Amino acid sequence: MSEYSINMKEIIKQINLLSRKEQDQLLELLFRQRQQYQTINLIKKTVCVYLQIPLKHVFSKTRKEKVVFARHLILYFLFKHSELKLSLGQIAAIVNIKTHADVIHACKKIEKILFIKNKYTGSVIAITQRLNFTLEEAMYFTTDEKIVKSRSDY
């Protein structure tokens, strides 16, 4: 017998020792985690397919504009998706970036794109529609007028 089947038998024994209520809670937790995993994969795949970028490039350290834009979009959608309830650190770990500050930066960049309507705005809106999200008004995380440029500057 393989080690996998032995481990599965042990897991099943332990689950059977739980009360019916605890078993239901465990199933609910597992179901939620699976849904979360599927949603994360859907976001990653949708962005990569639309922008025609291989997923492995998004997780690399490259700084090419199109790849960085795809990475920022994935971070933005993971942050904005209310059902996922992921912390900034968890989102950073999903896309293999260093800190939660990078997630905040990515969200600022995408919301800025939505606000100023540049060449990427159409892509953001199209991917959002594919993912069936609703767009909210783009808001800046800063009130510093030196950082916020007028639309004509872009």
mmCIF file with all atom_site columns, C-alpha atoms in Angstrom:
data_model
loop_
_atom_site.group_PDB
_atom_site.id
_atom_site.type_symbol
_atom_site.label_atom_id
_atom_site.label_alt_id
_atom_site.label_comp_id
_atom_site.label_asym_id
_atom_site.label_entity_id
_atom_site.label_seq_id
_atom_site.pdbx_PDB_ins_code
_atom_site.Cartn_x
_atom_site.Cartn_y
_atom_site.Cartn_z
_atom_site.occupancy
_atom_site.B_iso_or_equiv
_atom_site.pdbx_formal_charge
_atom_site.auth_seq_id
_atom_site.auth_comp_id
_atom_site.auth_asym_id
_atom_site.auth_atom_id
_atom_site.pdbx_PDB_model_num
ATOM 1   C CA . MET A 1 1   ? 0.000   0.000  0.000   1.00 0.00 ? 1   MET A CA 1
ATOM 2   C CA . SER A 1 2   ? 1.225   3.456  -0.781  1.00 0.00 ? 2   SER A CA 1
ATOM 3   C CA . GLU A 1 3   ? 1.937   6.100  1.841   1.00 0.00 ? 3   GLU A CA 1
ATOM 4   C CA . TYR A 1 4   ? -0.858  8.251  0.371   1.00 0.00 ? 4   TYR A CA 1
ATOM 5   C CA . SER A 1 5   ? -3.571  5.628  0.988   1.00 0.00 ? 5   SER A CA 1
ATOM 6   C CA . ILE A 1 6   ? -2.355  5.054  4.551   1.00 0.00 ? 6   ILE A CA 1
ATOM 7   C CA . ASN A 1 7   ? -2.502  8.785  5.244   1.00 0.00 ? 7   ASN A CA 1
ATOM 8   C CA . MET A 1 8   ? -5.977  9.044  3.732   1.00 0.00 ? 8   MET A CA 1
ATOM 9   C CA . LYS A 1 9   ? -7.229  6.206  5.929   1.00 0.00 ? 9   LYS A CA 1
ATOM 10  C CA . GLU A 1 10  ? -5.880  8.014  8.998   1.00 0.00 ? 10  GLU A CA 1
ATOM 11  C CA . ILE A 1 11  ? -7.553  11.253 7.937   1.00 0.00 ? 11  ILE A CA 1
ATOM 12  C CA . ILE A 1 12  ? -10.889 9.487  7.369   1.00 0.00 ? 12  ILE A CA 1
ATOM 13  C CA . LYS A 1 13  ? -10.620 7.861  10.824  1.00 0.00 ? 13  LYS A CA 1
ATOM 14  C CA . GLN A 1 14  ? -10.028 11.252 12.421  1.00 0.00 ? 14  GLN A CA 1
ATOM 15  C CA . ILE A 1 15  ? -12.940 12.832 10.546  1.00 0.00 ? 15  ILE A CA 1
ATOM 16  C CA . ASN A 1 16  ? -15.250 10.024 11.682  1.00 0.00 ? 16  ASN A CA 1
ATOM 17  C CA . LEU A 1 17  ? -14.327 10.796 15.288  1.00 0.00 ? 17  LEU A CA 1
ATOM 18  C CA . LEU A 1 18  ? -15.705 14.329 14.891  1.00 0.00 ? 18  LEU A CA 1
ATOM 19  C CA . SER A 1 19  ? -19.288 15.180 15.766  1.00 0.00 ? 19  SER A CA 1
ATOM 20  C CA . ARG A 1 20  ? -21.780 15.775 12.946  1.00 0.00 ? 20  ARG A CA 1
ATOM 21  C CA . LYS A 1 21  ? -21.641 19.548 13.556  1.00 0.00 ? 21  LYS A CA 1
ATOM 22  C CA . GLU A 1 22  ? -17.820 19.561 13.431  1.00 0.00 ? 22  GLU A CA 1
ATOM 23  C CA . GLN A 1 23  ? -17.892 17.508 10.222  1.00 0.00 ? 23  GLN A CA 1
ATOM 24  C CA . ASP A 1 24  ? -20.271 20.038 8.648   1.00 0.00 ? 24  ASP A CA 1
ATOM 25  C CA . GLN A 1 25  ? -18.022 22.912 9.713   1.00 0.00 ? 25  GLN A CA 1
ATOM 26  C CA . LEU A 1 26  ? -14.987 21.155 8.247   1.00 0.00 ? 26  LEU A CA 1
ATOM 27  C CA . LEU A 1 27  ? -16.789 20.547 4.954   1.00 0.00 ? 27  LEU A CA 1
ATOM 28  C CA . GLU A 1 28  ? -17.898 24.175 4.817   1.00 0.00 ? 28  GLU A CA 1
ATOM 29  C CA . LEU A 1 29  ? -14.333 25.359 5.438   1.00 0.00 ? 29  LEU A CA 1
ATOM 30  C CA . LEU A 1 30  ? -12.943 23.047 2.748   1.00 0.00 ? 30  LEU A CA 1
ATOM 31  C CA . PHE A 1 31  ? -15.641 24.153 0.301   1.00 0.00 ? 31  PHE A CA 1
ATOM 32  C CA . ARG A 1 32  ? -14.887 27.854 0.964   1.00 0.00 ? 32  ARG A CA 1
ATOM 33  C CA . GLN A 1 33  ? -11.163 27.292 0.484   1.00 0.00 ? 33  GLN A CA 1
ATOM 34  C CA . ARG A 1 34  ? -11.776 25.476 -2.790  1.00 0.00 ? 34  ARG A CA 1
ATOM 35  C CA . GLN A 1 35  ? -14.011 28.293 -4.039  1.00 0.00 ? 35  GLN A CA 1
ATOM 36  C CA . GLN A 1 36  ? -11.370 30.828 -3.024  1.00 0.00 ? 36  GLN A CA 1
ATOM 37  C CA . TYR A 1 37  ? -8.685  28.868 -4.881  1.00 0.00 ? 37  TYR A CA 1
ATOM 38  C CA . GLN A 1 38  ? -10.875 28.661 -7.998  1.00 0.00 ? 38  GLN A CA 1
ATOM 39  C CA . THR A 1 39  ? -11.621 32.408 -7.874  1.00 0.00 ? 39  THR A CA 1
ATOM 40  C CA . ILE A 1 40  ? -7.931  33.258 -7.564  1.00 0.00 ? 40  ILE A CA 1
ATOM 41  C CA . ASN A 1 41  ? -7.101  31.019 -10.531 1.00 0.00 ? 41  ASN A CA 1
ATOM 42  C CA . LEU A 1 42  ? -9.957  32.504 -12.561 1.00 0.00 ? 42  LEU A CA 1
ATOM 43  C CA . ILE A 1 43  ? -8.612  36.011 -11.984 1.00 0.00 ? 43  ILE A CA 1
ATOM 44  C CA . LYS A 1 44  ? -5.046  35.020 -12.904 1.00 0.00 ? 44  LYS A CA 1
ATOM 45  C CA . LYS A 1 45  ? -6.072  33.112 -16.026 1.00 0.00 ? 45  LYS A CA 1
ATOM 46  C CA . THR A 1 46  ? -8.535  35.752 -17.256 1.00 0.00 ? 46  THR A CA 1
ATOM 47  C CA . VAL A 1 47  ? -5.957  38.542 -17.017 1.00 0.00 ? 47  VAL A CA 1
ATOM 48  C CA . CYS A 1 48  ? -3.245  36.470 -18.697 1.00 0.00 ? 48  CYS A CA 1
ATOM 49  C CA . VAL A 1 49  ? -5.473  35.232 -21.513 1.00 0.00 ? 49  VAL A CA 1
ATOM 50  C CA . TYR A 1 50  ? -6.833  38.713 -22.253 1.00 0.00 ? 50  TYR A CA 1
ATOM 51  C CA . LEU A 1 51  ? -3.371  40.305 -22.278 1.00 0.00 ? 51  LEU A CA 1
ATOM 52  C CA . GLN A 1 52  ? -1.804  37.267 -24.012 1.00 0.00 ? 52  GLN A CA 1
ATOM 53  C CA . ILE A 1 53  ? 0.907   36.842 -21.394 1.00 0.00 ? 53  ILE A CA 1
ATOM 54  C CA . PRO A 1 54  ? 2.016   33.449 -20.046 1.00 0.00 ? 54  PRO A CA 1
ATOM 55  C CA . LEU A 1 55  ? 1.258   33.051 -16.348 1.00 0.00 ? 55  LEU A CA 1
ATOM 56  C CA . LYS A 1 56  ? 4.890   32.174 -15.608 1.00 0.00 ? 56  LYS A CA 1
ATOM 57  C CA . HIS A 1 57  ? 5.966   35.652 -16.822 1.00 0.00 ? 57  HIS A CA 1
ATOM 58  C CA . VAL A 1 58  ? 3.567   37.332 -14.410 1.00 0.00 ? 58  VAL A CA 1
ATOM 59  C CA . PHE A 1 59  ? 5.245   35.564 -11.483 1.00 0.00 ? 59  PHE A CA 1
ATOM 60  C CA . SER A 1 60  ? 8.748   36.334 -12.700 1.00 0.00 ? 60  SER A CA 1
ATOM 61  C CA . LYS A 1 61  ? 10.743  39.385 -11.624 1.00 0.00 ? 61  LYS A CA 1
ATOM 62  C CA . THR A 1 62  ? 10.608  41.021 -15.061 1.00 0.00 ? 62  THR A CA 1
ATOM 63  C CA . ARG A 1 63  ? 9.825   44.724 -15.320 1.00 0.00 ? 63  ARG A CA 1
ATOM 64  C CA . LYS A 1 64  ? 8.414   44.748 -18.835 1.00 0.00 ? 64  LYS A CA 1
ATOM 65  C CA . GLU A 1 65  ? 5.491   47.171 -18.986 1.00 0.00 ? 65  GLU A CA 1
ATOM 66  C CA . LYS A 1 66  ? 2.879   44.674 -20.178 1.00 0.00 ? 66  LYS A CA 1
ATOM 67  C CA . VAL A 1 67  ? 3.878   42.057 -17.588 1.00 0.00 ? 67  VAL A CA 1
ATOM 68  C CA . VAL A 1 68  ? 3.915   44.610 -14.751 1.00 0.00 ? 68  VAL A CA 1
ATOM 69  C CA . PHE A 1 69  ? 0.478   45.816 -15.863 1.00 0.00 ? 69  PHE A CA 1
ATOM 70  C CA . ALA A 1 70  ? -0.840  42.228 -15.786 1.00 0.00 ? 70  ALA A CA 1
ATOM 71  C CA . ARG A 1 71  ? 0.665   41.681 -12.335 1.00 0.00 ? 71  ARG A CA 1
ATOM 72  C CA . HIS A 1 72  ? -0.898  44.916 -11.067 1.00 0.00 ? 72  HIS A CA 1
ATOM 73  C CA . LEU A 1 73  ? -4.271  43.939 -12.511 1.00 0.00 ? 73  LEU A CA 1
ATOM 74  C CA . ILE A 1 74  ? -4.202  40.577 -10.760 1.00 0.00 ? 74  ILE A CA 1
ATOM 75  C CA . LEU A 1 75  ? -3.311  42.248 -7.468  1.00 0.00 ? 75  LEU A CA 1
ATOM 76  C CA . TYR A 1 76  ? -6.064  44.834 -7.963  1.00 0.00 ? 76  TYR A CA 1
ATOM 77  C CA . PHE A 1 77  ? -8.760  42.239 -8.667  1.00 0.00 ? 77  PHE A CA 1
ATOM 78  C CA . LEU A 1 78  ? -7.650  40.043 -5.764  1.00 0.00 ? 78  LEU A CA 1
ATOM 79  C CA . PHE A 1 79  ? -7.835  43.073 -3.466  1.00 0.00 ? 79  PHE A CA 1
ATOM 80  C CA . LYS A 1 80  ? -11.177 44.314 -4.795  1.00 0.00 ? 80  LYS A CA 1
ATOM 81  C CA . HIS A 1 81  ? -12.950 40.954 -4.804  1.00 0.00 ? 81  HIS A CA 1
ATOM 82  C CA . SER A 1 82  ? -14.992 41.169 -1.617  1.00 0.00 ? 82  SER A CA 1
ATOM 83  C CA . GLU A 1 83  ? -15.720 37.444 -1.267  1.00 0.00 ? 83  GLU A CA 1
ATOM 84  C CA . LEU A 1 84  ? -12.058 36.475 -1.054  1.00 0.00 ? 84  LEU A CA 1
ATOM 85  C CA . LYS A 1 85  ? -11.382 38.443 2.153   1.00 0.00 ? 85  LYS A CA 1
ATOM 86  C CA . LEU A 1 86  ? -7.629  38.177 1.708   1.00 0.00 ? 86  LEU A CA 1
ATOM 87  C CA . SER A 1 87  ? -5.156  40.304 3.631   1.00 0.00 ? 87  SER A CA 1
ATOM 88  C CA . LEU A 1 88  ? -2.625  42.391 1.730   1.00 0.00 ? 88  LEU A CA 1
ATOM 89  C CA . GLY A 1 89  ? 0.117   39.994 2.812   1.00 0.00 ? 89  GLY A CA 1
ATOM 90  C CA . GLN A 1 90  ? -1.801  36.978 1.513   1.00 0.00 ? 90  GLN A CA 1
ATOM 91  C CA . ILE A 1 91  ? -2.371  38.717 -1.822  1.00 0.00 ? 91  ILE A CA 1
ATOM 92  C CA . ALA A 1 92  ? 1.345   39.534 -2.062  1.00 0.00 ? 92  ALA A CA 1
ATOM 93  C CA . ALA A 1 93  ? 2.212   35.878 -1.437  1.00 0.00 ? 93  ALA A CA 1
ATOM 94  C CA . ILE A 1 94  ? -0.153  34.699 -4.196  1.00 0.00 ? 94  ILE A CA 1
ATOM 95  C CA . VAL A 1 95  ? 1.659   36.746 -6.851  1.00 0.00 ? 95  VAL A CA 1
ATOM 96  C CA . ASN A 1 96  ? 5.119   36.171 -5.351  1.00 0.00 ? 96  ASN A CA 1
ATOM 97  C CA . ILE A 1 97  ? 5.901   39.775 -4.450  1.00 0.00 ? 97  ILE A CA 1
ATOM 98  C CA . LYS A 1 98  ? 7.688   41.023 -1.358  1.00 0.00 ? 98  LYS A CA 1
ATOM 99  C CA . THR A 1 99  ? 5.338   43.131 0.744   1.00 0.00 ? 99  THR A CA 1
ATOM 100 C CA . HIS A 1 100 ? 1.811   44.354 1.251   1.00 0.00 ? 100 HIS A CA 1
ATOM 101 C CA . ALA A 1 101 ? 2.984   47.820 0.167   1.00 0.00 ? 101 ALA A CA 1
ATOM 102 C CA . ASP A 1 102 ? 3.404   46.506 -3.381  1.00 0.00 ? 102 ASP A CA 1
ATOM 103 C CA . VAL A 1 103 ? -0.263  45.477 -3.370  1.00 0.00 ? 103 VAL A CA 1
ATOM 104 C CA . ILE A 1 104 ? -1.297  48.980 -2.292  1.00 0.00 ? 104 ILE A CA 1
ATOM 105 C CA . HIS A 1 105 ? 0.928   50.465 -5.012  1.00 0.00 ? 105 HIS A CA 1
ATOM 106 C CA . ALA A 1 106 ? -0.630  48.210 -7.660  1.00 0.00 ? 106 ALA A CA 1
ATOM 107 C CA . CYS A 1 107 ? -4.152  49.196 -6.599  1.00 0.00 ? 107 CYS A CA 1
ATOM 108 C CA . LYS A 1 108 ? -3.221  52.872 -6.776  1.00 0.00 ? 108 LYS A CA 1
ATOM 109 C CA . LYS A 1 109 ? -1.797  52.411 -10.269 1.00 0.00 ? 109 LYS A CA 1
ATOM 110 C CA . ILE A 1 110 ? -4.902  50.640 -11.595 1.00 0.00 ? 110 ILE A CA 1
ATOM 111 C CA . GLU A 1 111 ? -7.274  53.161 -10.020 1.00 0.00 ? 111 GLU A CA 1
ATOM 112 C CA . LYS A 1 112 ? -5.181  55.942 -11.513 1.00 0.00 ? 112 LYS A CA 1
ATOM 113 C CA . ILE A 1 113 ? -5.515  54.280 -14.932 1.00 0.00 ? 113 ILE A CA 1
ATOM 114 C CA . LEU A 1 114 ? -9.290  54.188 -14.473 1.00 0.00 ? 114 LEU A CA 1
ATOM 115 C CA . PHE A 1 115 ? -9.327  57.846 -13.430 1.00 0.00 ? 115 PHE A CA 1
ATOM 116 C CA . ILE A 1 116 ? -7.171  59.318 -16.192 1.00 0.00 ? 116 ILE A CA 1
ATOM 117 C CA . LYS A 1 117 ? -8.357  57.050 -19.007 1.00 0.00 ? 117 LYS A CA 1
ATOM 118 C CA . ASN A 1 118 ? -5.103  56.117 -20.745 1.00 0.00 ? 118 ASN A CA 1
ATOM 119 C CA . LYS A 1 119 ? -4.268  53.291 -23.172 1.00 0.00 ? 119 LYS A CA 1
ATOM 120 C CA . TYR A 1 120 ? -4.883  50.592 -20.529 1.00 0.00 ? 120 TYR A CA 1
ATOM 121 C CA . THR A 1 121 ? -8.319  51.757 -19.392 1.00 0.00 ? 121 THR A CA 1
ATOM 122 C CA . GLY A 1 122 ? -10.130 49.666 -22.009 1.00 0.00 ? 122 GLY A CA 1
ATOM 123 C CA . SER A 1 123 ? -8.270  46.544 -20.917 1.00 0.00 ? 123 SER A CA 1
ATOM 124 C CA . VAL A 1 124 ? -9.171  47.084 -17.264 1.00 0.00 ? 124 VAL A CA 1
ATOM 125 C CA . ILE A 1 125 ? -12.849 47.576 -18.109 1.00 0.00 ? 125 ILE A CA 1
ATOM 126 C CA . ALA A 1 126 ? -12.958 44.584 -20.482 1.00 0.00 ? 126 ALA A CA 1
ATOM 127 C CA . ILE A 1 127 ? -11.320 42.239 -17.963 1.00 0.00 ? 127 ILE A CA 1
ATOM 128 C CA . THR A 1 128 ? -13.607 43.551 -15.235 1.00 0.00 ? 128 THR A CA 1
ATOM 129 C CA . GLN A 1 129 ? -16.623 42.728 -17.381 1.00 0.00 ? 129 GLN A CA 1
ATOM 130 C CA . ARG A 1 130 ? -15.265 39.268 -18.081 1.00 0.00 ? 130 ARG A CA 1
ATOM 131 C CA . LEU A 1 131 ? -14.888 38.664 -14.373 1.00 0.00 ? 131 LEU A CA 1
ATOM 132 C CA . ASN A 1 132 ? -18.388 40.057 -13.727 1.00 0.00 ? 132 ASN A CA 1
ATOM 133 C CA . PHE A 1 133 ? -17.188 42.634 -11.240 1.00 0.00 ? 133 PHE A CA 1
ATOM 134 C CA . THR A 1 134 ? -18.728 46.043 -10.892 1.00 0.00 ? 134 THR A CA 1
ATOM 135 C CA . LEU A 1 135 ? -16.487 49.028 -11.251 1.00 0.00 ? 135 LEU A CA 1
ATOM 136 C CA . GLU A 1 136 ? -16.669 51.633 -8.564  1.00 0.00 ? 136 GLU A CA 1
ATOM 137 C CA . GLU A 1 137 ? -15.547 55.212 -9.001  1.00 0.00 ? 137 GLU A CA 1
ATOM 138 C CA . ALA A 1 138 ? -11.757 55.282 -8.994  1.00 0.00 ? 138 ALA A CA 1
ATOM 139 C CA . MET A 1 139 ? -10.492 56.798 -5.789  1.00 0.00 ? 139 MET A CA 1
ATOM 140 C CA . TYR A 1 140 ? -7.008  57.976 -4.960  1.00 0.00 ? 140 TYR A CA 1
ATOM 141 C CA . PHE A 1 141 ? -5.339  56.804 -1.800  1.00 0.00 ? 141 PHE A CA 1
ATOM 142 C CA . THR A 1 142 ? -3.565  60.150 -1.609  1.00 0.00 ? 142 THR A CA 1
ATOM 143 C CA . THR A 1 143 ? -4.630  63.767 -1.493  1.00 0.00 ? 143 THR A CA 1
ATOM 144 C CA . ASP A 1 144 ? -1.229  65.158 -2.451  1.00 0.00 ? 144 ASP A CA 1
ATOM 145 C CA . GLU A 1 145 ? -1.916  67.398 -5.463  1.00 0.00 ? 145 GLU A CA 1
ATOM 146 C CA . LYS A 1 146 ? 1.666   67.059 -6.721  1.00 0.00 ? 146 LYS A CA 1
ATOM 147 C CA . ILE A 1 147 ? 1.128   63.329 -7.223  1.00 0.00 ? 147 ILE A CA 1
ATOM 148 C CA . VAL A 1 148 ? -2.299  63.638 -8.813  1.00 0.00 ? 148 VAL A CA 1
ATOM 149 C CA . LYS A 1 149 ? -1.760  64.937 -12.343 1.00 0.00 ? 149 LYS A CA 1
ATOM 150 C CA . SER A 1 150 ? -4.325  66.264 -14.714 1.00 0.00 ? 150 SER A CA 1
ATOM 151 C CA . ARG A 1 151 ? -5.716  64.104 -17.480 1.00 0.00 ? 151 ARG A CA 1
ATOM 152 C CA . SER A 1 152 ? -3.882  66.131 -20.131 1.00 0.00 ? 152 SER A CA 1
ATOM 153 C CA . ASP A 1 153 ? -0.493  65.068 -18.688 1.00 0.00 ? 153 ASP A CA 1
ATOM 154 C CA . TYR A 1 154 ? -1.021  61.485 -19.861 1.00 0.00 ? 154 TYR A CA 1
#
